mmCIF file with all atom_site columns, C-alpha atoms in Angstrom:
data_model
loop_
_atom_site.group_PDB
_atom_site.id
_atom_site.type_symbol
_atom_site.label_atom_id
_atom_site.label_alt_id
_atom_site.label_comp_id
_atom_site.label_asym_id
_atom_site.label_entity_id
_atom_site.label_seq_id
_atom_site.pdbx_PDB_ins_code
_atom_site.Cartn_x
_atom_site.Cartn_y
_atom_site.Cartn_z
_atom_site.occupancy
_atom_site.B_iso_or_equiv
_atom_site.pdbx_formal_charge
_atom_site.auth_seq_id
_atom_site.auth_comp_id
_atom_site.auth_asym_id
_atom_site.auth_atom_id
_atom_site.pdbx_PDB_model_num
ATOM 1   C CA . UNK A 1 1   ? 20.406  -5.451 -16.658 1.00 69.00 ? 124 UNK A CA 1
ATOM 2   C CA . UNK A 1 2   ? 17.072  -4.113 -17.890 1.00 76.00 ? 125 UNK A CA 1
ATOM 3   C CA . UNK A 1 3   ? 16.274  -0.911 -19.410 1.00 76.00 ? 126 UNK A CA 1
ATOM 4   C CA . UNK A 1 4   ? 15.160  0.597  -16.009 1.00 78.00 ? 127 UNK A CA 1
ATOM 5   C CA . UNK A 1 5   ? 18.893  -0.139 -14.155 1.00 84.00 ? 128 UNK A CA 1
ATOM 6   C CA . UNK A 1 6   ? 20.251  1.639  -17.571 1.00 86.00 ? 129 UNK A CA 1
ATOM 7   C CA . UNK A 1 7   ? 18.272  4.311  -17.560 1.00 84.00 ? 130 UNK A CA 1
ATOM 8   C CA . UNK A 1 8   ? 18.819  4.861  -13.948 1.00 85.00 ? 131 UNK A CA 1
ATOM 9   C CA . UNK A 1 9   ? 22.448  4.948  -14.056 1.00 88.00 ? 132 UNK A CA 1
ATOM 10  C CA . UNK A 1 10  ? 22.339  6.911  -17.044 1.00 88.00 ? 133 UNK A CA 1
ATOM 11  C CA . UNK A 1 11  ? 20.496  9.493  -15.257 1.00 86.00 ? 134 UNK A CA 1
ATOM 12  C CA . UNK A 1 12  ? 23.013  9.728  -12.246 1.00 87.00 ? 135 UNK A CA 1
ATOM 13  C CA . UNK A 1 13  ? 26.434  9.216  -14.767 1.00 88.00 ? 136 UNK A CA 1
ATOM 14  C CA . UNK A 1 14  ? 25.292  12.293 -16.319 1.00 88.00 ? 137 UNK A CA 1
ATOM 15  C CA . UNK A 1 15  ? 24.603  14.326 -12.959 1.00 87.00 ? 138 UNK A CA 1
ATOM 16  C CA . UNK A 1 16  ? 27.720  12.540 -11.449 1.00 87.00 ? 139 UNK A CA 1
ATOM 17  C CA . UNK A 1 17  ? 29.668  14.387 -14.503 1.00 86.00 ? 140 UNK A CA 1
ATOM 18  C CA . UNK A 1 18  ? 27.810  17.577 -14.497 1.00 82.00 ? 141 UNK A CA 1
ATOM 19  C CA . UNK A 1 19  ? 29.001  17.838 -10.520 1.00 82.00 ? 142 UNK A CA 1
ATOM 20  C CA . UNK A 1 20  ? 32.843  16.790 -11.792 1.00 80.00 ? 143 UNK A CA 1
ATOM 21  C CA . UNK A 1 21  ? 32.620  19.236 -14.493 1.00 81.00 ? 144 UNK A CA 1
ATOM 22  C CA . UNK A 1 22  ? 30.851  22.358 -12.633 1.00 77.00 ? 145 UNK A CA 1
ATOM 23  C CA . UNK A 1 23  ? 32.243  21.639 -9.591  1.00 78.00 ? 146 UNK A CA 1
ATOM 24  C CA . UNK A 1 24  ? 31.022  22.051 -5.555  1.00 79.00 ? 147 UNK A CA 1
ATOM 25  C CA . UNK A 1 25  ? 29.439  25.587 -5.842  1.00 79.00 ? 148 UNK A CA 1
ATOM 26  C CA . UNK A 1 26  ? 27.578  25.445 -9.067  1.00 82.00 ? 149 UNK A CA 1
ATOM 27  C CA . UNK A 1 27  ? 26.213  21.609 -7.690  1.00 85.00 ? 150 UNK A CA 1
ATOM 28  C CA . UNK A 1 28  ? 24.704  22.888 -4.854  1.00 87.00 ? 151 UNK A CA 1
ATOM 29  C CA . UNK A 1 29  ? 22.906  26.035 -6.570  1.00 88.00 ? 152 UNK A CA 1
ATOM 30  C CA . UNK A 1 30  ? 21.479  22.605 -9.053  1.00 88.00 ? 153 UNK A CA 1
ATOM 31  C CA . UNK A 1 31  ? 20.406  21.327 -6.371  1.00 90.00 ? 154 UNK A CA 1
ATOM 32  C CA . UNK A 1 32  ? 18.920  24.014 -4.424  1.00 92.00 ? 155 UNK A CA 1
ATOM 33  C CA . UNK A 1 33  ? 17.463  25.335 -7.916  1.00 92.00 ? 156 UNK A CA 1
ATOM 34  C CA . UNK A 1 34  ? 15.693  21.153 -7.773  1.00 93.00 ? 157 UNK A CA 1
ATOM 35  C CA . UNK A 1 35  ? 14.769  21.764 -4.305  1.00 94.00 ? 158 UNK A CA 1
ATOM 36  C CA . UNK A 1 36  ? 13.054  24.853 -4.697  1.00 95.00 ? 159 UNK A CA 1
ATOM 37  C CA . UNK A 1 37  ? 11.157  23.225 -7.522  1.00 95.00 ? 160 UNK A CA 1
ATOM 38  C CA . UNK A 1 38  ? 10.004  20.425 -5.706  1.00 94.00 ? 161 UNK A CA 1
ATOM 39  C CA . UNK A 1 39  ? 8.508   22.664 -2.964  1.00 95.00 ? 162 UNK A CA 1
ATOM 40  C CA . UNK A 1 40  ? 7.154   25.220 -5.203  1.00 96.00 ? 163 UNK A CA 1
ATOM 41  C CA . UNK A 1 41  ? 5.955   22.103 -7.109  1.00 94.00 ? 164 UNK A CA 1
ATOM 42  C CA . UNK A 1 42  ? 3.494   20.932 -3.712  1.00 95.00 ? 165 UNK A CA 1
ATOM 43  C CA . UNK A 1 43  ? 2.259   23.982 -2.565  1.00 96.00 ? 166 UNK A CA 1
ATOM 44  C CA . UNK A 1 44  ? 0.990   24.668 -6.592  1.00 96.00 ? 167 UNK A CA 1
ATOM 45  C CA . UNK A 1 45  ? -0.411  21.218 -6.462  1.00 95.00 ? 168 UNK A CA 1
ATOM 46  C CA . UNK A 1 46  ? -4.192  22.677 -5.283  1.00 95.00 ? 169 UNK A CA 1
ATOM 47  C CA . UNK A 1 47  ? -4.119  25.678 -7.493  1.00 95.00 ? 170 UNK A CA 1
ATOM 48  C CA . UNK A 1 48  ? -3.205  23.976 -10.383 1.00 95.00 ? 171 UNK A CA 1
ATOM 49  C CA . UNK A 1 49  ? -5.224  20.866 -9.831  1.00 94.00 ? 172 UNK A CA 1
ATOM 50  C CA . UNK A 1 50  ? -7.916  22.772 -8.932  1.00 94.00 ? 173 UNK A CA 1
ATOM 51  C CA . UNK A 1 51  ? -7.677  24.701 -12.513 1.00 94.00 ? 174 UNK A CA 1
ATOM 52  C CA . UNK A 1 52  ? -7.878  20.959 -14.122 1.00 93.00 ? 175 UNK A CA 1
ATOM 53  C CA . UNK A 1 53  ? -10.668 19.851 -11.874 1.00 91.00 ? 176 UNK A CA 1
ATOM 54  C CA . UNK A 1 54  ? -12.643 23.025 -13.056 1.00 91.00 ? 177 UNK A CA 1
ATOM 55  C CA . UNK A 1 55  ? -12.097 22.301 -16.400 1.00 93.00 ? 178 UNK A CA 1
ATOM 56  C CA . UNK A 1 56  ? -15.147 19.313 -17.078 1.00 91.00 ? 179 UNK A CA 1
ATOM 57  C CA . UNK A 1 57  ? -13.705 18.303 -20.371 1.00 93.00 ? 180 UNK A CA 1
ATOM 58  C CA . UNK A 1 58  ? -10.110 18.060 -19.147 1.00 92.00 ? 181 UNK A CA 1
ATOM 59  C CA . UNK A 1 59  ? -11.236 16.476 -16.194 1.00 92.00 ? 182 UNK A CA 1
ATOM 60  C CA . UNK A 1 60  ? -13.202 14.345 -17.999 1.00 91.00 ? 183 UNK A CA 1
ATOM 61  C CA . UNK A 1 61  ? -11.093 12.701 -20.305 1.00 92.00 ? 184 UNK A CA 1
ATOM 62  C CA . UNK A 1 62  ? -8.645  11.625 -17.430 1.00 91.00 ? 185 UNK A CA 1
ATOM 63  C CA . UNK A 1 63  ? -11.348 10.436 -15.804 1.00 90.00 ? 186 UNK A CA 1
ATOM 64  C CA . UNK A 1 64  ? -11.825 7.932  -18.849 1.00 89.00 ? 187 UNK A CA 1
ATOM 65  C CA . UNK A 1 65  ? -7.952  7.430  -19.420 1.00 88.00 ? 188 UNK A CA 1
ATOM 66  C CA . UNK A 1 66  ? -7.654  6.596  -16.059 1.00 88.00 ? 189 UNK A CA 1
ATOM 67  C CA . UNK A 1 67  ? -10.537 4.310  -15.868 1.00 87.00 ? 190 UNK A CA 1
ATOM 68  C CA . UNK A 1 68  ? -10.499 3.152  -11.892 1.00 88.00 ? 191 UNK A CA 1
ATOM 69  C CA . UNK A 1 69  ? -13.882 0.878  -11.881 1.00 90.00 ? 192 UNK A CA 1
ATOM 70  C CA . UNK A 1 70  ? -11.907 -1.230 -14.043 1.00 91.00 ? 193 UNK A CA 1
ATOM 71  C CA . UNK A 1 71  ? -9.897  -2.481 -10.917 1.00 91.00 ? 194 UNK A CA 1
ATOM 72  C CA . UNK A 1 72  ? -13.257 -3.531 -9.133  1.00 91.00 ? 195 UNK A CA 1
ATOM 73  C CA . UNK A 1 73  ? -14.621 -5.442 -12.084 1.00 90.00 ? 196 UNK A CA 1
ATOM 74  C CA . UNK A 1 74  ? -11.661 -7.644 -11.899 1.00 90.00 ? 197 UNK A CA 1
ATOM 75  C CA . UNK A 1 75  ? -13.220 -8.958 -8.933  1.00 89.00 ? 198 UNK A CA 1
ATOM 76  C CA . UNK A 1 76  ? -16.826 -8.887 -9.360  1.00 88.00 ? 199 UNK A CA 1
ATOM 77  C CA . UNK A 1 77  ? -18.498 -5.835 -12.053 1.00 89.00 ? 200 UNK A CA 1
ATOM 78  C CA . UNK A 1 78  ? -21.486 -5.895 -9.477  1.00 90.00 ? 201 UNK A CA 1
ATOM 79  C CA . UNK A 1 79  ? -19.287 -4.787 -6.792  1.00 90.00 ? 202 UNK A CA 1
ATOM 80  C CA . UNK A 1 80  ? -18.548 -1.514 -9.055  1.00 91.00 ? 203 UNK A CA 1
ATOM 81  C CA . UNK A 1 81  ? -22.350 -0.334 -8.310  1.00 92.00 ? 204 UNK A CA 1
ATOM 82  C CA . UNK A 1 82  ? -22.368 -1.532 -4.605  1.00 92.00 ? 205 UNK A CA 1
ATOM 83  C CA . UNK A 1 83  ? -22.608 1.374  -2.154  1.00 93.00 ? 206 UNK A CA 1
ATOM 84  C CA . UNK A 1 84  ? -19.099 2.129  0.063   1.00 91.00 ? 207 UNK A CA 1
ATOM 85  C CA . UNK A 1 85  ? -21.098 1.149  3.020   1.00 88.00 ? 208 UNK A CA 1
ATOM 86  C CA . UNK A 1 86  ? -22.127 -1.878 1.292   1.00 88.00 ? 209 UNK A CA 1
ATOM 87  C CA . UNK A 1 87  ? -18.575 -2.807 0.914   1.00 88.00 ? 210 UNK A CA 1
ATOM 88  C CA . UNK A 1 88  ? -16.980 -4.731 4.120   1.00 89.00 ? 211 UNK A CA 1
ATOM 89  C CA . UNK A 1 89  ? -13.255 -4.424 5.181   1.00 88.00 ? 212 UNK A CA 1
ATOM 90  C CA . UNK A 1 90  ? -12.943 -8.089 3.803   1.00 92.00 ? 213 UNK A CA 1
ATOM 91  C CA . UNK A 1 91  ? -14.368 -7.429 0.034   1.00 91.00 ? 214 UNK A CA 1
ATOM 92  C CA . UNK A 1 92  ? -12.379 -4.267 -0.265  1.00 90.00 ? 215 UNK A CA 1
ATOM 93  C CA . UNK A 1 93  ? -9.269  -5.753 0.922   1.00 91.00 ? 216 UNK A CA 1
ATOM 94  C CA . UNK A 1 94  ? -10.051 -8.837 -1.692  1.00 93.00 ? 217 UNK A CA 1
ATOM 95  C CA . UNK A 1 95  ? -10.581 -6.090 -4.906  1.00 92.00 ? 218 UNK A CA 1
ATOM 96  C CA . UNK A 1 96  ? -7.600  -4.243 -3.665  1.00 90.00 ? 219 UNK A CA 1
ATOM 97  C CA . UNK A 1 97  ? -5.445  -7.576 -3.519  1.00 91.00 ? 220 UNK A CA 1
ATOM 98  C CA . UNK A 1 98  ? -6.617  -8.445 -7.381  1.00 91.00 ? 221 UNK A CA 1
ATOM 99  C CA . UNK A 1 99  ? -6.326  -5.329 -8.863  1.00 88.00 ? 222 UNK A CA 1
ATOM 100 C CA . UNK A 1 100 ? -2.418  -5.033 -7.847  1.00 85.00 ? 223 UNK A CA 1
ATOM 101 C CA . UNK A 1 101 ? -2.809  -1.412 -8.203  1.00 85.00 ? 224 UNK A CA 1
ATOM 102 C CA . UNK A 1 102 ? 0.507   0.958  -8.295  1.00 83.00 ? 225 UNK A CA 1
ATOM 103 C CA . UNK A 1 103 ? 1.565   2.771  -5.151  1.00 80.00 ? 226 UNK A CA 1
ATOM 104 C CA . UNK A 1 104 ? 0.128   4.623  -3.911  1.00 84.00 ? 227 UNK A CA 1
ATOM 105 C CA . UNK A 1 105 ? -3.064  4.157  -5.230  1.00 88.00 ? 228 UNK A CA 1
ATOM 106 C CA . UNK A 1 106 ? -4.033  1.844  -2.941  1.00 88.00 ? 229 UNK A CA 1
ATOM 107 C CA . UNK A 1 107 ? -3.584  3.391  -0.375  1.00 90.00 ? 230 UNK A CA 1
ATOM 108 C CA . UNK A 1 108 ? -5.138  6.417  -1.288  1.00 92.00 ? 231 UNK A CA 1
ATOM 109 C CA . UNK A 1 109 ? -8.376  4.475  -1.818  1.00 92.00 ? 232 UNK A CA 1
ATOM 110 C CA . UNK A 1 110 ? -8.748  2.409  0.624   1.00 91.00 ? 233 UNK A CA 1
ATOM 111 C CA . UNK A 1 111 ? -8.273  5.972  2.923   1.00 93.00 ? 234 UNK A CA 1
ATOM 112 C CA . UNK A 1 112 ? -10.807 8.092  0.588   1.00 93.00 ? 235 UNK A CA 1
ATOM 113 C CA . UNK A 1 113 ? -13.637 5.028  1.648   1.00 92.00 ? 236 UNK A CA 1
ATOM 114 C CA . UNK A 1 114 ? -13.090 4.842  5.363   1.00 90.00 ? 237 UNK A CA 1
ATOM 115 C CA . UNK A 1 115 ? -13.187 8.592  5.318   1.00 91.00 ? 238 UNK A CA 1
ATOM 116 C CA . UNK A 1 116 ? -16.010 8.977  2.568   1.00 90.00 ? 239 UNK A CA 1
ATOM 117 C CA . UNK A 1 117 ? -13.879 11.310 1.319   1.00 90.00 ? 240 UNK A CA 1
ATOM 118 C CA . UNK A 1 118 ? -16.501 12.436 -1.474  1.00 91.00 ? 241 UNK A CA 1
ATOM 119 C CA . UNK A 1 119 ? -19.578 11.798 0.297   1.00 88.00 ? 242 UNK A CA 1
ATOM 120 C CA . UNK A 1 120 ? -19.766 16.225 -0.644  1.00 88.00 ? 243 UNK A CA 1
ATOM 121 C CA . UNK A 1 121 ? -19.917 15.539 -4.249  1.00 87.00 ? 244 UNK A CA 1
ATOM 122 C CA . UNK A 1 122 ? -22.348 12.948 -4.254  1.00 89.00 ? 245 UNK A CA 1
ATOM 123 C CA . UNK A 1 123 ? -20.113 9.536  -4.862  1.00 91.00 ? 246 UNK A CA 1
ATOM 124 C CA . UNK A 1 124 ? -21.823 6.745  -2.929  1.00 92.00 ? 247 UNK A CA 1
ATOM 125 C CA . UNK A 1 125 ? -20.537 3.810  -5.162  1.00 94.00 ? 248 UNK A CA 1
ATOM 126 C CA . UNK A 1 126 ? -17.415 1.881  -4.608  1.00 93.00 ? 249 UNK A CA 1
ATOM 127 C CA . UNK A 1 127 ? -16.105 1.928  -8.591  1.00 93.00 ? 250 UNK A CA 1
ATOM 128 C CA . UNK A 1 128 ? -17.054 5.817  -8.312  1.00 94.00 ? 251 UNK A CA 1
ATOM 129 C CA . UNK A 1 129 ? -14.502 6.298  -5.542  1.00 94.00 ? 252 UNK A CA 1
ATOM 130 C CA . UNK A 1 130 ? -11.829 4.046  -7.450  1.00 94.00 ? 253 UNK A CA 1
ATOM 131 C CA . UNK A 1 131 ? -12.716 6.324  -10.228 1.00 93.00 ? 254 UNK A CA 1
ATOM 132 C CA . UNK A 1 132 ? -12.415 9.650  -8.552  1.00 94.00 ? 255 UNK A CA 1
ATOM 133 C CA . UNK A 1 133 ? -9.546  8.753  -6.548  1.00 94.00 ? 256 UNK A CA 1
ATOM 134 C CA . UNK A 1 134 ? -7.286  7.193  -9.480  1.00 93.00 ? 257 UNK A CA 1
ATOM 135 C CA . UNK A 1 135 ? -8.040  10.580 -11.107 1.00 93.00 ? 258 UNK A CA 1
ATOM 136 C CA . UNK A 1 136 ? -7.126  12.830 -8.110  1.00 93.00 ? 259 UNK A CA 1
ATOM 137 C CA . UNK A 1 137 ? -4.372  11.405 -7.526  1.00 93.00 ? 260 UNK A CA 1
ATOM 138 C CA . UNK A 1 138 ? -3.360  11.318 -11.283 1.00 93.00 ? 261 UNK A CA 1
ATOM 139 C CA . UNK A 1 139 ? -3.927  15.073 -11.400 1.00 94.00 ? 262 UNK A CA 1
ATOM 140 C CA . UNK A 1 140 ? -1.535  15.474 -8.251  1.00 94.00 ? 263 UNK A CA 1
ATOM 141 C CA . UNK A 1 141 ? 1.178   13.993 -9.407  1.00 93.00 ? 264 UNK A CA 1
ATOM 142 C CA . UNK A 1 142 ? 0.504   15.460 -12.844 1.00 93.00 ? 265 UNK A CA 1
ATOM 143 C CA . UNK A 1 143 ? 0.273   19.178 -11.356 1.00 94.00 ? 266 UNK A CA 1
ATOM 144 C CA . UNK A 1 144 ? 3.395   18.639 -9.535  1.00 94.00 ? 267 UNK A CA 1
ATOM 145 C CA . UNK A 1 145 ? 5.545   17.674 -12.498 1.00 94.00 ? 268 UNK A CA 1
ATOM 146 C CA . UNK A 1 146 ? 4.204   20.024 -14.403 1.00 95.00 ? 269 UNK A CA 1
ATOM 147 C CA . UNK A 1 147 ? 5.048   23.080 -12.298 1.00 96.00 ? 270 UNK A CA 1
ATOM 148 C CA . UNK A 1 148 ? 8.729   21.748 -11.051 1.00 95.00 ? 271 UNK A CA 1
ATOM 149 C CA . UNK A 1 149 ? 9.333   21.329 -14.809 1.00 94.00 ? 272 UNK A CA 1
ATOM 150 C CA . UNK A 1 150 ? 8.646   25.475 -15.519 1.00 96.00 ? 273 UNK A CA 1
ATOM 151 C CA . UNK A 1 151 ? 10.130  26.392 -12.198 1.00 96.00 ? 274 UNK A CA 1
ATOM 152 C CA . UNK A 1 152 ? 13.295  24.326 -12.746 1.00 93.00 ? 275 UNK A CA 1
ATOM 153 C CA . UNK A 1 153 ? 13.730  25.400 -16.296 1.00 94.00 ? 276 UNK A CA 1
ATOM 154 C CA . UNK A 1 154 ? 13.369  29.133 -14.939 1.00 94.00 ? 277 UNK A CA 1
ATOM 155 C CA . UNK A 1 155 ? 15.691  28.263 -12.025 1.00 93.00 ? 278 UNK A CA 1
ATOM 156 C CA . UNK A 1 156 ? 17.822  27.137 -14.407 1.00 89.00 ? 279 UNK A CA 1
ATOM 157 C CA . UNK A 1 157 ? 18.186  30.142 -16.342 1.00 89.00 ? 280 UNK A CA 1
ATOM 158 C CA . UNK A 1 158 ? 18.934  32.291 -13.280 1.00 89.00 ? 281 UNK A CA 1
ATOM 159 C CA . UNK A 1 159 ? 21.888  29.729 -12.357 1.00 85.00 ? 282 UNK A CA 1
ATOM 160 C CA . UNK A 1 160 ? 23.351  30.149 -15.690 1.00 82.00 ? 283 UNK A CA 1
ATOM 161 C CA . UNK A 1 161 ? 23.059  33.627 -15.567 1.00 82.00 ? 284 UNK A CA 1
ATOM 162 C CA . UNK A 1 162 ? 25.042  33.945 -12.174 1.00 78.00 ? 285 UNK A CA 1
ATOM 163 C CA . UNK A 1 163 ? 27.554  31.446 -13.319 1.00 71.00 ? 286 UNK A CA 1
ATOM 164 C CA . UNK A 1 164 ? 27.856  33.213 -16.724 1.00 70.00 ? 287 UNK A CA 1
ATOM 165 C CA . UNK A 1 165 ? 28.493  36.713 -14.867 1.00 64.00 ? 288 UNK A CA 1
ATOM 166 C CA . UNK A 1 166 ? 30.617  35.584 -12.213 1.00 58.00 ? 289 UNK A CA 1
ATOM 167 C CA . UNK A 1 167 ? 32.711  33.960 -15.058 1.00 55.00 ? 290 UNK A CA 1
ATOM 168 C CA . UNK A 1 168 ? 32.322  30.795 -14.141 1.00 51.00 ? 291 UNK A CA 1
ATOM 169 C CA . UNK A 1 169 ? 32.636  29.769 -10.008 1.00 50.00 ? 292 UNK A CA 1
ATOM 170 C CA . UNK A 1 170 ? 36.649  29.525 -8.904  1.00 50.00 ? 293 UNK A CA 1
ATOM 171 C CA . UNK A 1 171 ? 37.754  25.986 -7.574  1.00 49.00 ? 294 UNK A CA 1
ATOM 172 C CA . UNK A 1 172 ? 37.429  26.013 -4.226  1.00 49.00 ? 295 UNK A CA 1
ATOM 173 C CA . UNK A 1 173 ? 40.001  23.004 -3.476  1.00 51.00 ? 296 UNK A CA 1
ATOM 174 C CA . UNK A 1 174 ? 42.081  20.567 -5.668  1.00 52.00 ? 297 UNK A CA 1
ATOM 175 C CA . UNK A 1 175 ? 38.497  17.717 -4.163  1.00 62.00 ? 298 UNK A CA 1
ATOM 176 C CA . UNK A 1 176 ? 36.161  20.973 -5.872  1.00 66.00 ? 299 UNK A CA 1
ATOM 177 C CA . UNK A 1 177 ? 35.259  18.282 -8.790  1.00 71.00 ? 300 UNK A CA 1
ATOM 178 C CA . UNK A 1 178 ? 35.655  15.280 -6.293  1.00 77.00 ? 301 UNK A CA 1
ATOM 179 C CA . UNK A 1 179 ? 32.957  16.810 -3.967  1.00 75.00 ? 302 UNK A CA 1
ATOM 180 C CA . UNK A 1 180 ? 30.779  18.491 -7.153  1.00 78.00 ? 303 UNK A CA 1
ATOM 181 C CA . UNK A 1 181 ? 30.471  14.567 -8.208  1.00 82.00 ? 304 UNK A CA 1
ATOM 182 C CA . UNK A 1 182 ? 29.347  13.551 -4.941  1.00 84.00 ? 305 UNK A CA 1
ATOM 183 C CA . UNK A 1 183 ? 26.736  15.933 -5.012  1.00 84.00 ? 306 UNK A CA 1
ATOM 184 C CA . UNK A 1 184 ? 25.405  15.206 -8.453  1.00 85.00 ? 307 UNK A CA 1
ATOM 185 C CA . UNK A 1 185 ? 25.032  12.010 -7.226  1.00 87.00 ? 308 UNK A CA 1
ATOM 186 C CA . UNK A 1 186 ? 22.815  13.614 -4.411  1.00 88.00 ? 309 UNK A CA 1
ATOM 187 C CA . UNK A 1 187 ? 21.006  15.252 -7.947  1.00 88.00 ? 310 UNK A CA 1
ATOM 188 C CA . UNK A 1 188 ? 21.212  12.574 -9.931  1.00 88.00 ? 311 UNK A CA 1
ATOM 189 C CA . UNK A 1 189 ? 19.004  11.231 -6.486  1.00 89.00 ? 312 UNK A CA 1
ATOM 190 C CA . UNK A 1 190 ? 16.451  14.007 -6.310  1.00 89.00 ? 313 UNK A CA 1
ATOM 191 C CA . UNK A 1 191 ? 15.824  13.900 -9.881  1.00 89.00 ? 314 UNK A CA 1
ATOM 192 C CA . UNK A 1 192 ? 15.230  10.275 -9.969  1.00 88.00 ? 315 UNK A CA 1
ATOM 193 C CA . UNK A 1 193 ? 12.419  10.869 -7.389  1.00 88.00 ? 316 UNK A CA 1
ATOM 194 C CA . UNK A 1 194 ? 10.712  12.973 -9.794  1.00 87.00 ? 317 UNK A CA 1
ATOM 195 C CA . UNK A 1 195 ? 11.053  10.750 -12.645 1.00 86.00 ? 318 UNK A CA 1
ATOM 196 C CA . UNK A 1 196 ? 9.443   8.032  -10.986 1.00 87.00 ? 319 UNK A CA 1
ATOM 197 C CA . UNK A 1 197 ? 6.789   10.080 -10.135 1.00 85.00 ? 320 UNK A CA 1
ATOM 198 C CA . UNK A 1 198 ? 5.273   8.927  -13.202 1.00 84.00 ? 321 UNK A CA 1
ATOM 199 C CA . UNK A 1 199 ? 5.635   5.590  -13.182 1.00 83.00 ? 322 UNK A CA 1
ATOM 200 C CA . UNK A 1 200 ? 1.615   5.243  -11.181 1.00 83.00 ? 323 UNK A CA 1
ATOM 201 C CA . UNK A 1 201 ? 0.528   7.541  -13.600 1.00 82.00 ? 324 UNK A CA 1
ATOM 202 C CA . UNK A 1 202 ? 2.022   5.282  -16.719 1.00 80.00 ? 325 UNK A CA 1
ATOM 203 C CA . UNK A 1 203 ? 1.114   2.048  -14.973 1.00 77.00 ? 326 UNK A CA 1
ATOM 204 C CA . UNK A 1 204 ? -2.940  3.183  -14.707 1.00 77.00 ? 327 UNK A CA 1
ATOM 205 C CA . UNK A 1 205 ? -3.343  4.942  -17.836 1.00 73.00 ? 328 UNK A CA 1
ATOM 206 C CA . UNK A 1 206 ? -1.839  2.755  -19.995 1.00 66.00 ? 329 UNK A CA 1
ATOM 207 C CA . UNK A 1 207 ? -2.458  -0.917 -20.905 1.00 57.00 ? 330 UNK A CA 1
ATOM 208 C CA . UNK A 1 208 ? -0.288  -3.633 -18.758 1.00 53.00 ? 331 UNK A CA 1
#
């Protein structure tokens, strides 16, 4: 068992107990309170991406953390200055295959070409849209976590604050804690999701 399986079950034995301990009620307003923070999460993810885009330094230095040519020059460094329409199906599927790049970065590349996604901003060159994609998508997922973290913590004081002047929710049945497990397991789940979200982000920015 590696440190991932540990961690993972670490992560749903704690919301596994939280459910046992709160019970079914307080579970599912967790869970909603998650929910709601993953949605409000997406639809922030242009505003606040945008506000990092805008920002030259900021954008910048993830641009150079995230480095995205690099993955071309492990096939060929001339390729990184070859035009997109330069580029056939059969090289691009070649650099792809060598880099071993994280999902979904990949894909997300290989899409931004065929649709010359930044053909607007003036990116012609095929390390240039490894570059500006790896970044975008870094951003994203980067936006995303950021906002479900302040919307969850806020969530999270509202909960606390019902639960706190309700004095605490009643048992609902002798399963209440048998059911409030199964849904932190559910939890445990959703937050897991959100975890990994990082793992493309930690995977390009830092060294293998």
């Amino acid at each position: 068992m590696n440190f991932i399986d540990i961690a993972i079950l670490l992560v749903l034995g704690i919301t596994i107990l939280g459910g046992l301990y709160r019970g079914f009620v307080s579970t599912v307003y967790n869970i909603g309170a998650t929910i709601v923070s993953l949605v409000v999460g997406g639809i922030c993810i242009p505003i606040v991406s945008g506000l990092v885009k805008g920002s030259a330094d900021l954008f910048n230095m993830l641009l150079y953390y995230t480095e995205g040519s690099e993955y071309v020059a492990i096939t060929d460094v001339e390729l990184t200055r070859a035009p997109i329409s330069g580029v056939s199906a059969e090289q691009l599927r070649t650099v792809l295959q060598n880099a071993d790049m994280p999902l979904p970065m990949d894909r997300c590349v290989t899409k931004n070409i065929v649709s010359e996604a930044f053909r607007d901003s003036g990116v012609t060159t095929l390390g240039d849209y490894f570059n500006q994609t790896i970044v975008c998508v870094v951003i994203n997922i980067l936006a995303l976590l950021a906002v479900f973290v302040i919307v969850r913590i806020l969530l999270g004081f509202v909960v606390r604050g019902i639960e706190y002047g309700r004095g605490g929710f009643p048992m609902l049945t002798r399963a209440d804690g048998v059911i409030g497990a199964g849904l932190g397991l559910i939890h445990g789940v959703l937050l897991l999701f959100v975890i990994f979200l990082l793992v493309p982000v930690a995977l390009t920015v830092l060294p293998k």
